[in-house]
Short mmCIF file of C-alpha atoms and ligand atoms in Angstrom, two decimals:
data_model
loop_
_atom_site.label_atom_id
_atom_site.label_comp_id
_atom_site.label_asym_id
_atom_site.label_seq_id
_atom_site.Cartn_x
_atom_site.Cartn_y
_atom_site.Cartn_z
CA UNK A 1 -113.17 -159.37 -137.99
CA UNK A 2 -112.41 -161.57 -135.00
CA UNK A 3 -110.01 -159.94 -132.59
CA UNK A 4 -106.99 -161.76 -131.24
CA UNK A 5 -107.09 -162.70 -127.57
CA UNK A 6 -103.86 -161.15 -126.40
CA UNK A 7 -103.97 -159.80 -122.91
CA UNK A 8 -104.83 -156.27 -123.90
CA UNK A 9 -107.54 -157.46 -126.19
CA UNK A 10 -109.00 -159.86 -123.68
CA UNK A 11 -109.80 -156.85 -121.62
CA UNK A 12 -112.61 -156.09 -124.01
CA UNK A 13 -115.83 -154.18 -123.51
CA UNK A 14 -117.69 -156.77 -121.51
CA UNK A 15 -118.98 -153.99 -119.39
CA UNK A 16 -119.22 -150.88 -121.45
CA UNK A 17 -120.35 -148.04 -119.23
CA UNK A 18 -120.55 -144.36 -119.83
CA UNK A 19 -117.23 -142.73 -119.08
CA UNK A 20 -118.34 -140.80 -116.04
CA UNK A 21 -115.25 -141.97 -114.17
CA UNK A 22 -111.81 -140.49 -114.91
CA UNK A 23 -109.82 -142.01 -117.76
CA UNK A 24 -108.31 -145.25 -116.47
CA UNK A 25 -105.40 -145.31 -118.96
CA UNK A 26 -102.55 -142.94 -119.60
CA UNK A 27 -100.21 -143.16 -122.56
CA UNK A 28 -97.09 -141.04 -122.83
CA UNK A 29 -96.43 -138.87 -125.85
CA UNK A 30 -93.95 -141.29 -127.41
CA UNK A 31 -96.38 -144.18 -127.03
CA UNK A 32 -93.73 -146.03 -125.05
CA UNK A 33 -95.41 -146.34 -121.68
CA UNK A 34 -99.02 -147.03 -121.00
CA UNK A 35 -100.56 -147.47 -117.57
CA UNK A 36 -104.16 -148.36 -116.76
CA UNK A 37 -105.75 -148.39 -113.34
CA UNK A 38 -109.25 -149.82 -113.42
CA UNK A 39 -110.20 -148.84 -109.93
CA UNK A 40 -113.84 -147.88 -110.42
CA UNK A 41 -116.71 -150.19 -109.61
CA UNK A 42 -117.60 -150.78 -113.28
CA UNK A 43 -114.46 -150.18 -115.27
CA UNK A 44 -114.49 -149.81 -119.02
CA UNK A 45 -111.87 -152.43 -119.82
CA UNK A 46 -111.87 -151.52 -123.50
CA UNK A 47 -109.83 -148.45 -122.59
CA UNK A 48 -106.86 -150.83 -122.43
CA UNK A 49 -106.87 -150.70 -126.24
CA UNK A 50 -104.93 -147.47 -125.91
CA UNK A 51 -101.93 -149.54 -124.83
CA UNK A 52 -101.85 -151.54 -128.05
CA UNK A 53 -98.77 -149.79 -129.45
CA UNK A 54 -96.85 -149.34 -126.18
CA UNK A 55 -93.60 -150.99 -125.19
CA UNK A 56 -94.18 -150.90 -121.45
CA UNK A 57 -97.68 -151.71 -120.27
CA UNK A 58 -98.94 -151.67 -116.73
CA UNK A 59 -102.47 -152.77 -115.88
CA UNK A 60 -103.95 -152.60 -112.42
CA UNK A 61 -107.29 -154.33 -112.09
CA UNK A 62 -108.65 -152.43 -109.08
CA UNK A 63 -109.11 -155.72 -107.22
CA UNK A 64 -111.74 -156.90 -109.71
CA UNK A 65 -112.29 -160.51 -110.62
CA UNK A 66 -111.32 -161.29 -114.21
CA UNK A 67 -113.50 -164.40 -114.20
CA UNK A 68 -115.91 -162.93 -116.81
CA UNK A 69 -113.08 -162.91 -119.36
CA UNK A 70 -112.52 -166.63 -119.04
CA UNK A 71 -115.42 -167.66 -121.27
CA UNK A 72 -114.31 -165.27 -123.93
CA UNK A 73 -110.72 -166.52 -123.77
CA UNK A 74 -111.86 -170.10 -124.06
CA UNK A 75 -113.78 -169.21 -127.22
CA UNK A 76 -110.42 -169.05 -128.98
CA UNK A 77 -109.64 -172.67 -129.59
CA UNK A 78 -106.34 -172.17 -131.32
CA UNK A 79 -104.31 -169.04 -130.65
CA UNK A 80 -102.05 -169.76 -133.63
CA UNK A 81 -104.52 -167.96 -135.88
CA UNK A 82 -103.58 -164.71 -134.11
CA UNK A 83 -99.87 -165.28 -134.12
CA UNK A 84 -99.09 -162.59 -136.71
CA UNK A 85 -101.13 -159.95 -134.93
CA UNK A 86 -99.53 -160.73 -131.59
CA UNK A 87 -96.07 -160.75 -133.14
CA UNK A 88 -96.66 -157.20 -134.30
CA UNK A 89 -97.21 -155.94 -130.73
CA UNK A 90 -94.39 -153.76 -129.40
CA UNK A 91 -94.85 -154.74 -125.78
CA UNK A 92 -91.63 -155.84 -124.05
CA UNK A 93 -92.52 -155.18 -120.44
CA UNK A 94 -95.90 -156.03 -118.99
CA UNK A 95 -97.09 -155.62 -115.46
CA UNK A 96 -100.44 -156.93 -114.28
CA UNK A 97 -101.75 -156.40 -110.78
CA UNK A 98 -104.55 -155.99 -108.30
CA UNK A 99 -107.01 -158.57 -109.58
CA UNK A 100 -108.44 -162.00 -109.04
CA UNK A 101 -107.62 -164.10 -112.04
CA UNK A 102 -108.48 -167.73 -112.79
CA UNK A 103 -105.33 -169.77 -113.46
CA UNK A 104 -106.85 -170.94 -116.74
CA UNK A 105 -107.17 -167.33 -117.92
CA UNK A 106 -103.62 -166.47 -116.84
CA UNK A 107 -102.17 -169.45 -118.64
CA UNK A 108 -104.31 -168.74 -121.71
CA UNK A 109 -102.86 -165.23 -121.80
CA UNK A 110 -99.32 -166.62 -121.44
CA UNK A 111 -99.98 -168.99 -124.32
CA UNK A 112 -101.00 -166.15 -126.59
CA UNK A 113 -98.08 -164.04 -125.39
CA UNK A 114 -95.91 -166.90 -126.63
CA UNK A 115 -96.15 -165.21 -130.02
CA UNK A 116 -95.14 -161.82 -128.65
CA UNK A 117 -91.69 -160.43 -127.98
CA UNK A 118 -92.44 -159.88 -124.31
CA UNK A 119 -89.25 -159.97 -122.21
CA UNK A 120 -90.29 -158.91 -118.71
CA UNK A 121 -93.44 -159.89 -116.90
CA UNK A 122 -94.47 -158.63 -113.47
CA UNK A 123 -97.41 -160.02 -111.54
CA UNK A 124 -98.34 -158.11 -108.43
CA UNK A 125 -101.14 -158.33 -105.84
CA UNK A 126 -102.86 -161.12 -107.72
CA UNK A 127 -105.03 -163.89 -106.41
CA UNK A 128 -104.80 -166.78 -108.84
CA UNK A 129 -107.83 -169.02 -108.48
CA UNK A 130 -108.68 -172.52 -109.62
CA UNK A 131 -106.46 -175.21 -111.01
CA UNK A 132 -103.83 -174.81 -113.69
CA UNK A 133 -104.52 -176.66 -116.92
CA UNK A 134 -101.74 -178.83 -118.31
CA UNK A 135 -99.94 -177.04 -121.14
CA UNK A 136 -100.89 -177.99 -124.68
CA UNK A 137 -98.32 -180.08 -126.46
CA UNK A 138 -97.43 -177.29 -128.83
CA UNK A 139 -93.84 -176.59 -129.73
CA UNK A 140 -93.76 -173.06 -128.33
CA UNK A 141 -95.74 -172.53 -125.16
CA UNK A 142 -95.68 -169.14 -123.53
CA UNK A 143 -93.38 -166.16 -123.83
CA UNK A 144 -89.57 -166.28 -123.92
CA UNK A 145 -89.18 -164.15 -120.81
CA UNK A 146 -85.83 -163.02 -119.52
CA UNK A 147 -87.29 -161.64 -116.29
CA UNK A 148 -90.24 -162.73 -114.22
CA UNK A 149 -91.20 -160.84 -111.08
CA UNK A 150 -93.93 -161.81 -108.67
CA UNK A 151 -94.95 -159.83 -105.63
CA UNK A 152 -97.80 -160.83 -103.35
CA UNK A 153 -99.25 -163.41 -105.70
CA UNK A 154 -101.32 -166.17 -104.10
CA UNK A 155 -102.09 -169.42 -105.87
CA UNK A 156 -104.96 -171.77 -105.14
CA UNK A 157 -102.62 -174.62 -106.04
CA UNK A 158 -100.20 -173.81 -103.17
CA UNK A 159 -96.59 -174.97 -103.48
CA UNK A 160 -96.94 -176.45 -106.96
CA UNK A 161 -97.45 -173.05 -108.57
CA UNK A 162 -93.86 -172.61 -109.70
CA UNK A 163 -93.72 -175.96 -111.47
CA UNK A 164 -97.05 -175.26 -113.14
CA UNK A 165 -96.21 -171.74 -114.20
CA UNK A 166 -92.84 -172.87 -115.51
CA UNK A 167 -94.51 -175.14 -118.04
CA UNK A 168 -96.06 -172.08 -119.64
CA UNK A 169 -92.77 -170.27 -120.18
CA UNK A 170 -89.98 -170.92 -122.64
CA UNK A 171 -86.88 -172.09 -120.80
CA UNK A 172 -84.56 -169.07 -121.17
CA UNK A 173 -85.59 -167.26 -117.96
CA UNK A 174 -82.59 -165.39 -116.50
CA UNK A 175 -84.02 -163.46 -113.55
CA UNK A 176 -86.67 -164.69 -111.14
CA UNK A 177 -87.86 -162.42 -108.39
CA UNK A 178 -90.43 -163.58 -105.85
CA UNK A 179 -91.41 -161.23 -103.02
CA UNK A 180 -94.19 -161.41 -100.43
CA UNK A 181 -94.83 -164.96 -101.52
CA UNK A 182 -97.65 -166.97 -100.01
CA UNK A 183 -95.89 -170.24 -100.62
CA UNK A 184 -92.22 -170.87 -101.30
CA UNK A 185 -92.35 -174.50 -100.23
CA UNK A 186 -92.07 -175.72 -103.79
CA UNK A 187 -93.02 -179.16 -104.99
CA UNK A 188 -89.43 -179.65 -106.12
CA UNK A 189 -89.93 -183.01 -107.79
CA UNK A 190 -92.28 -181.27 -110.24
CA UNK A 191 -90.02 -178.30 -110.89
CA UNK A 192 -87.90 -178.61 -113.99
CA UNK A 193 -84.39 -177.23 -114.27
CA UNK A 194 -84.03 -173.50 -114.96
CA UNK A 195 -81.06 -173.85 -117.29
CA UNK A 196 -80.38 -170.14 -117.84
CA UNK A 197 -81.42 -168.64 -114.50
CA UNK A 198 -78.56 -166.50 -113.18
CA UNK A 199 -80.43 -164.37 -110.61
CA UNK A 200 -82.81 -165.63 -107.99
CA UNK A 201 -84.17 -162.88 -105.77
CA UNK A 202 -86.24 -164.05 -102.82
CA UNK A 203 -85.94 -160.76 -100.96
CA UNK A 204 -88.83 -159.43 -98.87
CA UNK A 205 -90.14 -162.72 -97.62
CA UNK A 206 -89.61 -162.01 -93.93
CA UNK A 207 -91.13 -165.31 -92.84
CA UNK A 208 -88.81 -167.47 -94.92
CA UNK A 209 -85.97 -168.32 -92.53
CA UNK A 210 -83.26 -170.89 -93.19
CA UNK A 211 -85.64 -173.84 -93.18
CA UNK A 212 -87.92 -172.17 -95.67
CA UNK A 213 -84.88 -171.40 -97.78
CA UNK A 214 -83.95 -175.06 -97.91
CA UNK A 215 -87.46 -175.85 -99.21
CA UNK A 216 -87.40 -173.02 -101.75
CA UNK A 217 -84.00 -173.85 -103.25
CA UNK A 218 -84.93 -176.97 -105.13
CA UNK A 219 -81.73 -178.99 -105.39
CA UNK A 220 -80.00 -178.94 -108.78
CA UNK A 221 -82.78 -176.92 -110.42
CA UNK A 222 -80.69 -173.75 -110.63
CA UNK A 223 -77.40 -174.87 -112.18
CA UNK A 224 -76.50 -171.45 -113.67
CA UNK A 225 -77.26 -169.42 -110.53
CA UNK A 226 -74.82 -166.58 -109.87
CA UNK A 227 -76.74 -164.06 -107.78
CA UNK A 228 -78.84 -164.99 -104.81
CA UNK A 229 -80.60 -162.16 -103.00
CA UNK A 230 -82.07 -162.90 -99.58
CA UNK A 231 -82.64 -159.39 -98.36
CA UNK A 232 -85.17 -159.24 -95.50
CA UNK A 233 -85.92 -162.94 -95.42
CA UNK A 234 -85.69 -163.72 -91.72
CA UNK A 235 -82.24 -165.31 -91.91
CA UNK A 236 -80.51 -165.66 -88.56
CA UNK A 237 -76.86 -166.51 -89.06
CA UNK A 238 -74.62 -166.57 -92.13
CA UNK A 239 -73.60 -170.08 -91.20
CA UNK A 240 -77.17 -171.40 -91.29
CA UNK A 241 -77.56 -169.84 -94.73
CA UNK A 242 -74.33 -171.57 -95.75
CA UNK A 243 -75.81 -174.88 -94.61
CA UNK A 244 -79.01 -174.25 -96.58
CA UNK A 245 -76.98 -173.46 -99.70
CA UNK A 246 -74.91 -176.58 -99.27
CA UNK A 247 -78.04 -178.72 -98.81
CA UNK A 248 -79.52 -177.33 -102.02
CA UNK A 249 -76.30 -177.56 -103.99
CA UNK A 250 -76.54 -173.96 -105.17
CA UNK A 251 -73.27 -172.12 -105.73
CA UNK A 252 -73.89 -168.40 -106.08
CA UNK A 253 -71.12 -165.90 -106.77
CA UNK A 254 -72.95 -163.10 -105.04
CA UNK A 255 -75.05 -163.40 -101.93
CA UNK A 256 -77.08 -160.57 -100.44
CA UNK A 257 -78.02 -161.10 -96.80
CA UNK A 258 -78.66 -157.45 -96.00
CA UNK A 259 -81.61 -156.39 -93.86
CA UNK A 260 -81.71 -159.59 -91.85
CA UNK A 261 -81.30 -159.56 -88.07
CA UNK A 262 -78.19 -161.69 -88.03
CA UNK A 263 -76.38 -162.80 -84.94
CA UNK A 264 -72.65 -163.10 -85.25
CA UNK A 265 -72.16 -166.16 -83.10
CA UNK A 266 -73.33 -169.42 -84.54
CA UNK A 267 -74.61 -172.15 -82.30
CA UNK A 268 -71.29 -173.53 -80.95
CA UNK A 269 -72.43 -177.11 -81.49
CA UNK A 270 -73.23 -176.47 -85.15
CA UNK A 271 -70.98 -178.12 -87.70
CA UNK A 272 -68.72 -175.97 -89.84
CA UNK A 273 -70.15 -175.19 -93.21
CA UNK A 274 -68.21 -175.02 -96.43
CA UNK A 275 -69.15 -171.93 -98.40
CA UNK A 276 -69.62 -172.26 -102.16
CA UNK A 277 -66.16 -171.89 -103.66
CA UNK A 278 -67.40 -169.40 -106.28
CA UNK A 279 -68.79 -167.01 -103.66
CA UNK A 280 -66.95 -163.72 -104.02
CA UNK A 281 -69.39 -161.08 -102.85
CA UNK A 282 -71.26 -161.09 -99.58
CA UNK A 283 -73.57 -158.35 -98.39
CA UNK A 284 -74.11 -158.19 -94.65
CA UNK A 285 -75.23 -154.59 -94.42
CA UNK A 286 -78.16 -153.48 -92.23
CA UNK A 287 -77.90 -156.74 -90.30
CA UNK A 288 -77.64 -155.48 -86.72
CA UNK A 289 -74.21 -157.10 -86.31
CA UNK A 290 -72.19 -156.13 -83.22
CA UNK A 291 -69.19 -158.09 -84.37
CA UNK A 292 -67.96 -159.74 -87.55
CA UNK A 293 -69.59 -163.20 -87.81
CA UNK A 294 -67.25 -166.15 -87.51
CA UNK A 295 -66.95 -168.74 -90.23
CA UNK A 296 -67.24 -166.38 -93.20
CA UNK A 297 -65.68 -167.56 -96.45
CA UNK A 298 -61.89 -167.27 -96.24
CA UNK A 299 -61.55 -165.02 -99.26
CA UNK A 300 -63.99 -162.54 -100.83
CA UNK A 301 -63.73 -159.80 -103.42
CA UNK A 302 -66.51 -157.74 -101.86
CA UNK A 303 -67.76 -157.71 -98.28
CA UNK A 304 -70.33 -155.12 -97.26
CA UNK A 305 -70.60 -154.67 -93.50
CA UNK A 306 -72.05 -151.18 -93.65
CA UNK A 307 -74.76 -149.92 -91.26
CA UNK A 308 -74.19 -152.51 -88.58
CA UNK A 309 -73.46 -151.95 -84.90
CA UNK A 310 -69.71 -152.54 -84.88
CA UNK A 311 -68.34 -150.51 -81.99
CA UNK A 312 -64.71 -150.95 -82.97
CA UNK A 313 -62.81 -151.52 -86.15
CA UNK A 314 -62.66 -155.25 -86.98
CA UNK A 315 -59.20 -156.74 -86.44
CA UNK A 316 -57.57 -158.25 -89.50
CA UNK A 317 -57.79 -161.78 -88.08
CA UNK A 318 -61.56 -161.40 -87.68
CA UNK A 319 -62.08 -160.62 -91.35
CA UNK A 320 -61.78 -162.79 -94.42
CA UNK A 321 -59.33 -161.64 -97.07
CA UNK A 322 -61.31 -158.90 -98.87
CA UNK A 323 -60.43 -156.62 -101.77
CA UNK A 324 -63.40 -154.35 -101.29
CA UNK A 325 -64.62 -153.88 -97.72
CA UNK A 326 -67.39 -151.45 -96.77
CA UNK A 327 -67.77 -150.42 -93.15
CA UNK A 328 -69.69 -147.15 -93.51
CA UNK A 329 -72.38 -146.30 -91.01
CA UNK A 330 -71.00 -148.33 -88.09
CA UNK A 331 -70.86 -146.65 -84.68
CA UNK A 332 -67.05 -146.79 -84.52
CA UNK A 333 -66.93 -144.61 -87.65
CA UNK A 334 -69.80 -142.28 -86.81
CA UNK A 335 -68.86 -139.14 -84.90
CA UNK A 336 -70.13 -139.14 -81.31
CA UNK A 337 -72.59 -136.25 -81.85
CA UNK A 338 -74.52 -137.83 -84.73
CA UNK A 339 -74.69 -141.40 -83.38
CA UNK A 340 -78.11 -142.93 -83.84
CA UNK A 341 -80.13 -143.57 -80.71
CA UNK A 342 -79.25 -146.83 -78.98
CA UNK A 343 -81.69 -149.57 -79.85
CA UNK A 344 -83.06 -151.59 -76.98
CA UNK A 345 -83.97 -154.65 -79.02
CA UNK A 346 -81.14 -156.51 -80.71
CA UNK A 347 -83.51 -157.56 -83.49
CA UNK A 348 -83.82 -154.01 -84.70
CA UNK A 349 -81.65 -153.12 -87.64
CA UNK A 350 -79.93 -149.82 -86.88
CA UNK A 351 -81.17 -146.80 -88.73
CA UNK A 352 -78.86 -144.92 -91.03
CA UNK A 353 -77.15 -142.11 -89.15
CA UNK A 354 -78.06 -138.72 -90.54
CA UNK A 355 -75.35 -137.65 -92.95
CA UNK A 356 -74.22 -134.02 -93.14
CA UNK A 357 -75.90 -133.95 -96.54
CA UNK A 358 -79.29 -135.07 -95.26
CA UNK A 359 -79.01 -132.64 -92.37
CA UNK A 360 -78.24 -129.93 -94.90
CA UNK A 361 -81.15 -131.03 -97.06
CA UNK A 362 -83.63 -130.97 -94.22
CA UNK A 363 -82.24 -127.59 -93.23
CA UNK A 364 -83.04 -126.37 -96.73
CA UNK A 365 -86.47 -127.90 -96.49
CA UNK A 366 -87.15 -126.12 -93.21
CA UNK A 367 -86.03 -122.87 -94.81
CA UNK A 368 -88.31 -123.38 -97.79
CA UNK A 369 -91.25 -124.27 -95.57
CA UNK A 370 -90.45 -121.27 -93.39
CA UNK A 371 -90.41 -119.00 -96.45
CA UNK A 372 -93.71 -120.46 -97.61
CA UNK A 373 -95.26 -119.78 -94.25
CA UNK A 374 -94.46 -116.10 -94.57
CA UNK A 375 -95.61 -115.41 -98.12
C1 LIG B 401 -105.12 -147.10 -108.66
O1 LIG B 401 -106.23 -146.35 -108.20
C2 LIG B 401 -106.50 -146.52 -106.82
C3 LIG B 401 -107.78 -145.78 -106.48
O2 LIG B 401 -107.83 -144.52 -107.09
C4 LIG B 401 -105.32 -146.00 -106.02
O3 LIG B 401 -105.54 -146.21 -104.64
C5 LIG B 401 -104.07 -146.78 -106.43
O4 LIG B 401 -102.93 -146.28 -105.77
C6 LIG B 401 -103.87 -146.68 -107.92
N1 LIG B 401 -102.77 -147.56 -108.29
C7 LIG B 401 -101.73 -147.18 -109.05
C8 LIG B 401 -100.69 -148.19 -109.34
O5 LIG B 401 -101.67 -146.05 -109.51
C1 LIG B 402 -101.86 -158.69 -101.70
O1 LIG B 402 -102.76 -158.92 -102.78
C2 LIG B 402 -104.12 -158.96 -102.40
C3 LIG B 402 -104.91 -159.27 -103.64
O2 LIG B 402 -104.63 -160.55 -104.11
C4 LIG B 402 -104.54 -157.64 -101.80
O3 LIG B 402 -105.89 -157.72 -101.38
C5 LIG B 402 -103.64 -157.31 -100.61
O4 LIG B 402 -103.96 -156.02 -100.14
C6 LIG B 402 -102.20 -157.33 -101.05
N1 LIG B 402 -101.34 -157.18 -99.91
C7 LIG B 402 -100.46 -156.18 -99.82
C8 LIG B 402 -99.63 -156.17 -98.58
O5 LIG B 402 -100.31 -155.37 -100.71
C1 LIG B 403 -75.70 -154.24 -99.79
O1 LIG B 403 -77.07 -154.11 -99.48
C2 LIG B 403 -77.47 -152.77 -99.20
C3 LIG B 403 -78.89 -152.79 -98.71
O2 LIG B 403 -79.70 -153.75 -99.33
C4 LIG B 403 -77.27 -151.95 -100.46
O3 LIG B 403 -77.65 -150.63 -100.21
C5 LIG B 403 -75.79 -152.01 -100.86
O4 LIG B 403 -75.59 -151.32 -102.06
C6 LIG B 403 -75.34 -153.44 -101.04
N1 LIG B 403 -73.88 -153.49 -101.21
C7 LIG B 403 -73.28 -154.04 -102.28
C8 LIG B 403 -71.81 -154.06 -102.26
O5 LIG B 403 -73.91 -154.48 -103.23
C1 LIG B 404 -66.40 -152.03 -104.30
O1 LIG B 404 -67.68 -152.64 -104.58
C2 LIG B 404 -68.69 -151.70 -104.88
C3 LIG B 404 -69.99 -152.46 -105.02
O2 LIG B 404 -69.83 -153.61 -105.78
C4 LIG B 404 -68.30 -150.92 -106.12
O3 LIG B 404 -69.29 -149.97 -106.39
C5 LIG B 404 -66.97 -150.25 -105.89
O4 LIG B 404 -66.56 -149.60 -107.10
C6 LIG B 404 -65.90 -151.26 -105.50
N1 LIG B 404 -64.67 -150.57 -105.20
C7 LIG B 404 -63.49 -151.06 -105.57
C8 LIG B 404 -62.33 -150.25 -105.12
O5 LIG B 404 -63.37 -152.06 -106.23
#
């Protein structure tokens, strides 16, 4: 019987070798989670069959090229013949990483997964090679994902990758998470609207900066956006972020700017920026701030200013109207004795001051280690 070309089954015994290496796959007792790590030099890909009944599947390709699977995948002219088999798969969360994969293979897998009930897909440490084929004009291309996460994925097609990938997904995506991206300068004219996307997380792209943000936030492509996370993205002032949001016409309710080295004072010549009216939560924690930035939105439900370098309590007129203000971990609140060491560079985000709990914990640890040393 011909086997269906779903992702797990594509990883078929092309290279069957004697199992001298440790088992690459582990399945838990309930058959819920299955993880494979094909790190050897000649992995036995057929081991991935063990994951066939799992709900959460994680496959790490050990940096191998998946090129040899392409021919096999292309042997399946019409994936519809496998639809019933793929529909029966239990997989809801799939994570694929550490491999070189031709774009045509990746899209072929997505097409087949279109018949699955996959909800969350994570691609990590992947090098996607070659050009992306245009999607077939079938009614249902690709899986109906709610969450797509990419970390450290490079695409031979550069900035058009998002538009191309999007064509292979059904349009209900709610959460898109892109970290350590190689290109966020999207070809916006090719990108279609993400009608249901409520969360866009671009955190951990330290080279992005406000200009990069303007390029990444394709105007009017994210009409349902509510949460925008820009943690550790090289942002420099809240006001410049405000300007980038205004330029892109995005109106998030929640904005996370934590772990950026922000300066409080905007360029005095810079024009005022009007914050999105729906914005009600702003996270400025771990931002190295020595004072409350000027020009924040006039009213917020939540403002997190924790773990900055505020040396005195902010005066009411310096703060927006806030229902829920967090100031923990600022020097003016930290007792003199446990103050963190002064940082010489203003770009360094202050470290969390040791809490009595963590001091207690490390004390316990020292005790345990001490006891071990004597037995
Ligand atoms: C996979 O195996 C390699 C080599 O043994 C190891 O370095 C790596 O951390 C493993 N990856 C995962 C996700 O377990
Ligand atoms: C990013 O992914 C590539 C494989 O495409 C890998 O070689 C590299 O080590 C990864 N980088 C990091 C920081 O993990
Ligand atoms: C703000 O961000 C920090 C660090 O990323 C996080 O620990 C904290 O929970 C966030 N605060 C809120 C109110 O979400
Ligand atoms: C303040 O906001 C934080 C984070 O959103 C939440 O955990 C906390 O319950 C809120 N506190 C109040 C009093 O609303």
